[in-house]
mmCIF file of C-alpha atoms in Angstrom:
data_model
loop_
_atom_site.group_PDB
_atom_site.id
_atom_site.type_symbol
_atom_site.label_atom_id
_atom_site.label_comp_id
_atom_site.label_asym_id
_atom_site.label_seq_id
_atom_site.Cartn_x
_atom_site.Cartn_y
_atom_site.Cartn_z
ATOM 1 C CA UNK A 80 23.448 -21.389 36.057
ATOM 2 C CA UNK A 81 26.327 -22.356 33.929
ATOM 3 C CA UNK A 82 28.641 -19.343 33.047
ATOM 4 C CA UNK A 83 30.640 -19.886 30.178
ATOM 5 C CA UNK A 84 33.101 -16.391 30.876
ATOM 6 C CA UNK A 85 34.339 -17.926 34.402
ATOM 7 C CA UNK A 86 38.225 -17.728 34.857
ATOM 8 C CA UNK A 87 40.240 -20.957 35.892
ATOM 9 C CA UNK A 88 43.411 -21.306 37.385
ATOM 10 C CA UNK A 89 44.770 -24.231 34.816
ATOM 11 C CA UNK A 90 48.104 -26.390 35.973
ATOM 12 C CA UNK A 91 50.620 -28.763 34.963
ATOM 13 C CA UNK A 92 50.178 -32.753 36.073
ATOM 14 C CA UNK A 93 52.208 -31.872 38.936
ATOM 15 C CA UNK A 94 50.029 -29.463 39.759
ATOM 16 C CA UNK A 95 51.728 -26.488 39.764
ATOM 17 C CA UNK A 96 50.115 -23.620 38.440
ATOM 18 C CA UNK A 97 50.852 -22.259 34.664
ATOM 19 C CA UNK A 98 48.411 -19.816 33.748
ATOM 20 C CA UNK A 99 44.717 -19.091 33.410
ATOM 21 C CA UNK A 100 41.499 -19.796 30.999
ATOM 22 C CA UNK A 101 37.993 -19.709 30.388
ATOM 23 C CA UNK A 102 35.952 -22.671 31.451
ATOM 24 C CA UNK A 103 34.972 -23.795 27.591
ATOM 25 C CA UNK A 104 38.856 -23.244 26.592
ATOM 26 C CA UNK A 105 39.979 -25.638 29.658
ATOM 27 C CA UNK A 106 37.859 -28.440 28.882
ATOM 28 C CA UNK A 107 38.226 -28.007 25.109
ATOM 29 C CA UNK A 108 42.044 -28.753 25.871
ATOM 30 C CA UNK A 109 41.796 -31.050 28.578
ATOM 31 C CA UNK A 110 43.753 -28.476 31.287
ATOM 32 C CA UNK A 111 44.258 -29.450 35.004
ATOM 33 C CA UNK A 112 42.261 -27.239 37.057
ATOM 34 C CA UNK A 113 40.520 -27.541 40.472
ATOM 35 C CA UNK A 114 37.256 -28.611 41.701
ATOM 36 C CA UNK A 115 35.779 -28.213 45.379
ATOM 37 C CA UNK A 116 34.244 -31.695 46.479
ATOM 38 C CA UNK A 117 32.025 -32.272 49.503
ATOM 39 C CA UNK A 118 30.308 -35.164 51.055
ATOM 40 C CA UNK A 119 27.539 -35.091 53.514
ATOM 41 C CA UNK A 120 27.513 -37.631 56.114
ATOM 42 C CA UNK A 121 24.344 -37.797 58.073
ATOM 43 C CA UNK A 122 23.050 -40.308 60.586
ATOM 44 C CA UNK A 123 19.907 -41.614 59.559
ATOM 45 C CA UNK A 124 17.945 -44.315 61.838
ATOM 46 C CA UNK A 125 21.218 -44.542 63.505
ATOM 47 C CA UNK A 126 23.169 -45.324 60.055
ATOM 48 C CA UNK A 127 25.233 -43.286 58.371
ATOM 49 C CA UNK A 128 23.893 -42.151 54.957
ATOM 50 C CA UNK A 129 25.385 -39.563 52.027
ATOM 51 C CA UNK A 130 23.850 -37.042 50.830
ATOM 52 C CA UNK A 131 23.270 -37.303 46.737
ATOM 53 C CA UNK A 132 22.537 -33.983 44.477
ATOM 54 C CA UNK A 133 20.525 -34.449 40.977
ATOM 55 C CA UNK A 134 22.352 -32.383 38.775
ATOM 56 C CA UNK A 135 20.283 -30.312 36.841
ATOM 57 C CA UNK A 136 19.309 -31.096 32.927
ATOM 58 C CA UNK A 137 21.000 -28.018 31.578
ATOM 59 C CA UNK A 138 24.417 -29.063 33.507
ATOM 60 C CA UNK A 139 27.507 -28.711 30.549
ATOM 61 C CA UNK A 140 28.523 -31.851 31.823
ATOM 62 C CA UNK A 141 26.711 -35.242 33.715
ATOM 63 C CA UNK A 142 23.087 -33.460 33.705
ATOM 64 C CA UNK A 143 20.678 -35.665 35.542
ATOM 65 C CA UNK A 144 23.201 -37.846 37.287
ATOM 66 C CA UNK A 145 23.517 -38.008 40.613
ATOM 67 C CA UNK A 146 26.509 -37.052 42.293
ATOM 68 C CA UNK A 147 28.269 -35.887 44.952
ATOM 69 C CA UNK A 148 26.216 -34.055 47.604
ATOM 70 C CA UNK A 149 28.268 -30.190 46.795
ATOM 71 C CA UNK A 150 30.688 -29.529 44.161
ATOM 72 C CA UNK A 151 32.035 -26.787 42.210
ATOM 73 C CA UNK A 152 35.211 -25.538 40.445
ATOM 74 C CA UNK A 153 37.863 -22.953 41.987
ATOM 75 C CA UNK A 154 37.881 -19.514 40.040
ATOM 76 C CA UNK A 155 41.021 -17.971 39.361
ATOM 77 C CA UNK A 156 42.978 -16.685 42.292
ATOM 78 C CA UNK A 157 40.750 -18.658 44.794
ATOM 79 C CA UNK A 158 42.198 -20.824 47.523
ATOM 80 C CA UNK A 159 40.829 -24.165 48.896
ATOM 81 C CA UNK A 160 38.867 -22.467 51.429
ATOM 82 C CA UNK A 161 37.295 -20.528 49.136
ATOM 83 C CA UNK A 162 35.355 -23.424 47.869
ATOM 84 C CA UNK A 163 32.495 -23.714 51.457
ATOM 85 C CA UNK A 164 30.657 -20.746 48.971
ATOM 86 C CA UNK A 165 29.604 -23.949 46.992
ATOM 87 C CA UNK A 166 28.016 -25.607 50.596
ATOM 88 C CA UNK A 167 25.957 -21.937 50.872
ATOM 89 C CA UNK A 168 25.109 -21.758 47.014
ATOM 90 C CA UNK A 169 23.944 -24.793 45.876
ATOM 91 C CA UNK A 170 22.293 -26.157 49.352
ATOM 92 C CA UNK A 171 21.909 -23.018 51.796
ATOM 93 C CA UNK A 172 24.945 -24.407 54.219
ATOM 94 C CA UNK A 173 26.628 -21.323 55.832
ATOM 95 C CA UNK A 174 29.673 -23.874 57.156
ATOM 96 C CA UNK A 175 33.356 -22.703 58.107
ATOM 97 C CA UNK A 176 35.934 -24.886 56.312
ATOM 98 C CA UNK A 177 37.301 -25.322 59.766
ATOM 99 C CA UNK A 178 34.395 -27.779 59.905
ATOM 100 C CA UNK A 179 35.091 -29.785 57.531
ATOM 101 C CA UNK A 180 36.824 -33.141 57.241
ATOM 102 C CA UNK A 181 39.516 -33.298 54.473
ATOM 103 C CA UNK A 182 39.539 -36.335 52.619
ATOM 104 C CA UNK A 183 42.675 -35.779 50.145
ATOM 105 C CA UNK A 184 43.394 -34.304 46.758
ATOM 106 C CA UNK A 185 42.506 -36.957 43.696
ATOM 107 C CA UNK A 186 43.579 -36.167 40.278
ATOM 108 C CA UNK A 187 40.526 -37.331 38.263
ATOM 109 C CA UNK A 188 39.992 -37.776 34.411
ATOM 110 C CA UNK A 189 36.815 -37.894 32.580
ATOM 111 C CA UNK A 190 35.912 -37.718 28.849
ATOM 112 C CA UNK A 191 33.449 -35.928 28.008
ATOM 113 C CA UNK A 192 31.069 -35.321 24.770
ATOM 114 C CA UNK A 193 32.761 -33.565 21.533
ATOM 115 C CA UNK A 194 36.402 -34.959 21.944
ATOM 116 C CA UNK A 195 36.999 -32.438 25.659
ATOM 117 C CA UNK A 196 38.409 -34.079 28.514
ATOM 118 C CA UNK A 197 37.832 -32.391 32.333
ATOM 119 C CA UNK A 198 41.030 -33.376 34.076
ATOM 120 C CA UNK A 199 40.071 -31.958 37.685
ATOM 121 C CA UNK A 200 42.122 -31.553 41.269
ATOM 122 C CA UNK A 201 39.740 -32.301 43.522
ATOM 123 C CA UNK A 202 40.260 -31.236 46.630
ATOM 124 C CA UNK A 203 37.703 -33.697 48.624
ATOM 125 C CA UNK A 204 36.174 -32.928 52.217
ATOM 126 C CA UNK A 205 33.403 -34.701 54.501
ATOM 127 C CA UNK A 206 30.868 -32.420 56.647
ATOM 128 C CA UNK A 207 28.599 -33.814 59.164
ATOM 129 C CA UNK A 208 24.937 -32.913 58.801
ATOM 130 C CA UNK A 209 21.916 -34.286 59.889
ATOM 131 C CA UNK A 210 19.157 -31.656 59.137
ATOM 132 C CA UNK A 211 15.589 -32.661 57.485
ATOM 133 C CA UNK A 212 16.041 -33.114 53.616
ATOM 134 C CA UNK A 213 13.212 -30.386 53.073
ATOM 135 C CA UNK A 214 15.491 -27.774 55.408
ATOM 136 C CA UNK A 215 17.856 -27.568 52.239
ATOM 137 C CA UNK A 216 17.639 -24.724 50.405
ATOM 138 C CA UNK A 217 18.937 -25.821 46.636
ATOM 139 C CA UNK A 218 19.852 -23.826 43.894
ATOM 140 C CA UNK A 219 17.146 -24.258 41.590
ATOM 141 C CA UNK A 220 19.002 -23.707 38.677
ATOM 142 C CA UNK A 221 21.688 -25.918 39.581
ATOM 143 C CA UNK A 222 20.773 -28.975 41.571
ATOM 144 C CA UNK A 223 17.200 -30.740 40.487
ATOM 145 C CA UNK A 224 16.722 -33.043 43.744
ATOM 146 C CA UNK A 225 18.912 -34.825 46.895
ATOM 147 C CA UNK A 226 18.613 -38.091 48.151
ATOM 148 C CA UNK A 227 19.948 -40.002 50.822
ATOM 149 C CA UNK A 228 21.806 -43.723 50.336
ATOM 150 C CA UNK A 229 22.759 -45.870 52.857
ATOM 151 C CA UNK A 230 26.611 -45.717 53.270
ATOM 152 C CA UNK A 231 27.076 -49.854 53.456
ATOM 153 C CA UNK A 232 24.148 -49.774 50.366
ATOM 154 C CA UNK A 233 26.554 -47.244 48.316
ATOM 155 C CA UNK A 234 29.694 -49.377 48.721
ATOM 156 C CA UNK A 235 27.948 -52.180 47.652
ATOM 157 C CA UNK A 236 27.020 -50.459 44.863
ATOM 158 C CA UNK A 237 30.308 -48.665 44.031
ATOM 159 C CA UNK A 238 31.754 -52.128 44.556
ATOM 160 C CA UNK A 239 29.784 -54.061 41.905
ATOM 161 C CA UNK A 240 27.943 -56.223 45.093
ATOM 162 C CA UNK A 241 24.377 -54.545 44.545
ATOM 163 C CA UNK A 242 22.568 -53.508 40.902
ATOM 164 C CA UNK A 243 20.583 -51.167 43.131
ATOM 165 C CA UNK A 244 19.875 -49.422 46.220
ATOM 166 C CA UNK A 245 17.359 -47.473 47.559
ATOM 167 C CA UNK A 246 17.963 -43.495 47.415
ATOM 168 C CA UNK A 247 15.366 -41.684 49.783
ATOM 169 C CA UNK A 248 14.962 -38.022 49.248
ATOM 170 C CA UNK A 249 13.371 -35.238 46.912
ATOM 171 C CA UNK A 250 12.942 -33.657 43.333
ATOM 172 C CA UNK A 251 12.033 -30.267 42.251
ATOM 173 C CA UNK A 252 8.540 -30.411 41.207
ATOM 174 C CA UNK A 253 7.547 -27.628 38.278
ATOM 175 C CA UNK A 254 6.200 -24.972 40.899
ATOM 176 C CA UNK A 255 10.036 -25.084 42.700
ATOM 177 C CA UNK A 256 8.664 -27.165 45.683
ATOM 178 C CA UNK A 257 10.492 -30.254 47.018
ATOM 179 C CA UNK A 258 8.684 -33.215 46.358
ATOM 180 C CA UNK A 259 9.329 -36.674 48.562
ATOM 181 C CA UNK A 260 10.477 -39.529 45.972
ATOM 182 C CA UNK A 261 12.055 -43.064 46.882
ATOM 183 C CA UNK A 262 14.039 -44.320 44.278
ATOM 184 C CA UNK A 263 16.012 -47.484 43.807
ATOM 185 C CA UNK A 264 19.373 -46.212 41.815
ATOM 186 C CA UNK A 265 22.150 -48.096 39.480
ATOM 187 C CA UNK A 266 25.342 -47.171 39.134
ATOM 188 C CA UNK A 267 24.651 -46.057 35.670
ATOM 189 C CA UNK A 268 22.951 -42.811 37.524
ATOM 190 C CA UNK A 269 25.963 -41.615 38.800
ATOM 191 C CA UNK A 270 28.005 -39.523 37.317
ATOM 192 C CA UNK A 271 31.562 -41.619 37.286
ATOM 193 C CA UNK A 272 34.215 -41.640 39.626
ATOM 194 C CA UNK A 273 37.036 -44.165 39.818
ATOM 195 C CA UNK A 274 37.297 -46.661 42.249
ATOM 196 C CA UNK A 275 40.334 -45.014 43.558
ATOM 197 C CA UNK A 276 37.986 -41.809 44.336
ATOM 198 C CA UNK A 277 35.764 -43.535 46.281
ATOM 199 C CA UNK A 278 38.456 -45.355 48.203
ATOM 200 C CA UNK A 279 40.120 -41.709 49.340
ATOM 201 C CA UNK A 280 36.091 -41.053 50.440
ATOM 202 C CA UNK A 281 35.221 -44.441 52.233
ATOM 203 C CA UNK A 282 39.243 -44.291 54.443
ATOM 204 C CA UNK A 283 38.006 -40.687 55.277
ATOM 205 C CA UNK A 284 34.950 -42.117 56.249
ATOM 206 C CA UNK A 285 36.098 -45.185 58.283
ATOM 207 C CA UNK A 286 38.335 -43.289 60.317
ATOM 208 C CA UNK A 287 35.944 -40.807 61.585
ATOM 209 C CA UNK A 288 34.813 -40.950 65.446
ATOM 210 C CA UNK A 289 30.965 -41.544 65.248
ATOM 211 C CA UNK A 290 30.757 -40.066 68.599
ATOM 212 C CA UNK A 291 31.347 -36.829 67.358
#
């Protein structure tokens, strides 16, 4: 669960590195650090679909939004690679980095309650997976459910075309069991990116071989 004593790396705007801080002191002063984002891509009925996680209520920031399918921030001293722990933490993924597809590094800005502002690095990768939903194993006290969208259905979405799209997947029931649940999602569930962020994912996505 959230730990309020982990160490970040904080930088400058050109990201060059300038120190170190708690997590409460970074976002109290709005310091660049970095964040570990990854999207699963899965073929689904032939489509393509991404992987969603429900961020769990007791989340410092965005609880009960849905959001990318892993994410997590770099602790001081770690590298990029470092950051596949998040795939084996919060969704039982034992993946090599060498596996994964790198989108890009976006700079991202987001206020956030109380006057803090999380200015992030992410460093943003794809990873192709097409196990069951139930063969996830979540970290309870971190994620709260996953669904599956559509990838055409979640442009549409991200690009103002749909109000809502169908998200097929599972929530945490009160005994810690995985529970099958189709929703039908707004944009107003997910935790905000900027259009810019999703164009870095969707190029990363267009220009992968769907052979492989």
């Amino acid at each position: 669960m959230l730990n309020h004593d982990e160490i970040f790396d904080i930088f400058n705007d050109q990201m060059e590195r300038v120190g170190t801080a708690g997590r409460l002191e970074v976002h109290a002063n709005g310091w660049w650090h970095q964040t570990f984002h990854c999207w699963i891509i899965s073929l689904r009925n032939d489509q393509p679909s991404l992987l969603l996680q429900l961020r769990h209520p007791d989340k410092d920031t965005f609880p009960n939004l849905l959001d990318i399918s892993c994410a997590g921030h770099l602790m001081a001293g770690e590298n990029v690679e470092d950051g596949v722990r998040e795939l084996e933490e919060e969704l039982g993924l034992q993946v090599a980095f060498s596996s994964l597809i790198p989108c890009g590094i976006y700079a991202e800005e987001d206020a956030l309650p109380e006057g803090r502002m999380d200015r992030e690095f992410c460093h943003v990768f794809l990873y192709r997976c097409d196990q069951h939903i139930f063969e996830y194993r979540i970290q309870q006290d971190e994620v709260s459910g996953l669904y599956f969208v559509g990838l055409k259905d979640f442009e549409s979405l991200i690009q103002g075309a749909a109000q809502t799209i169908p998200a097929v997947g599972a929530n945490l029931s009160v005994d810690g069991q995985l529970e099958e649940r189709l929703l039908y999602i707004a944009s107003t569930d997910l935790v905000p990116h900027d259009v810019n962020y999703y164009k870095l994912l969707f190029n990363a996505i267009n220009q992968i071989d769907p052979d492989k």
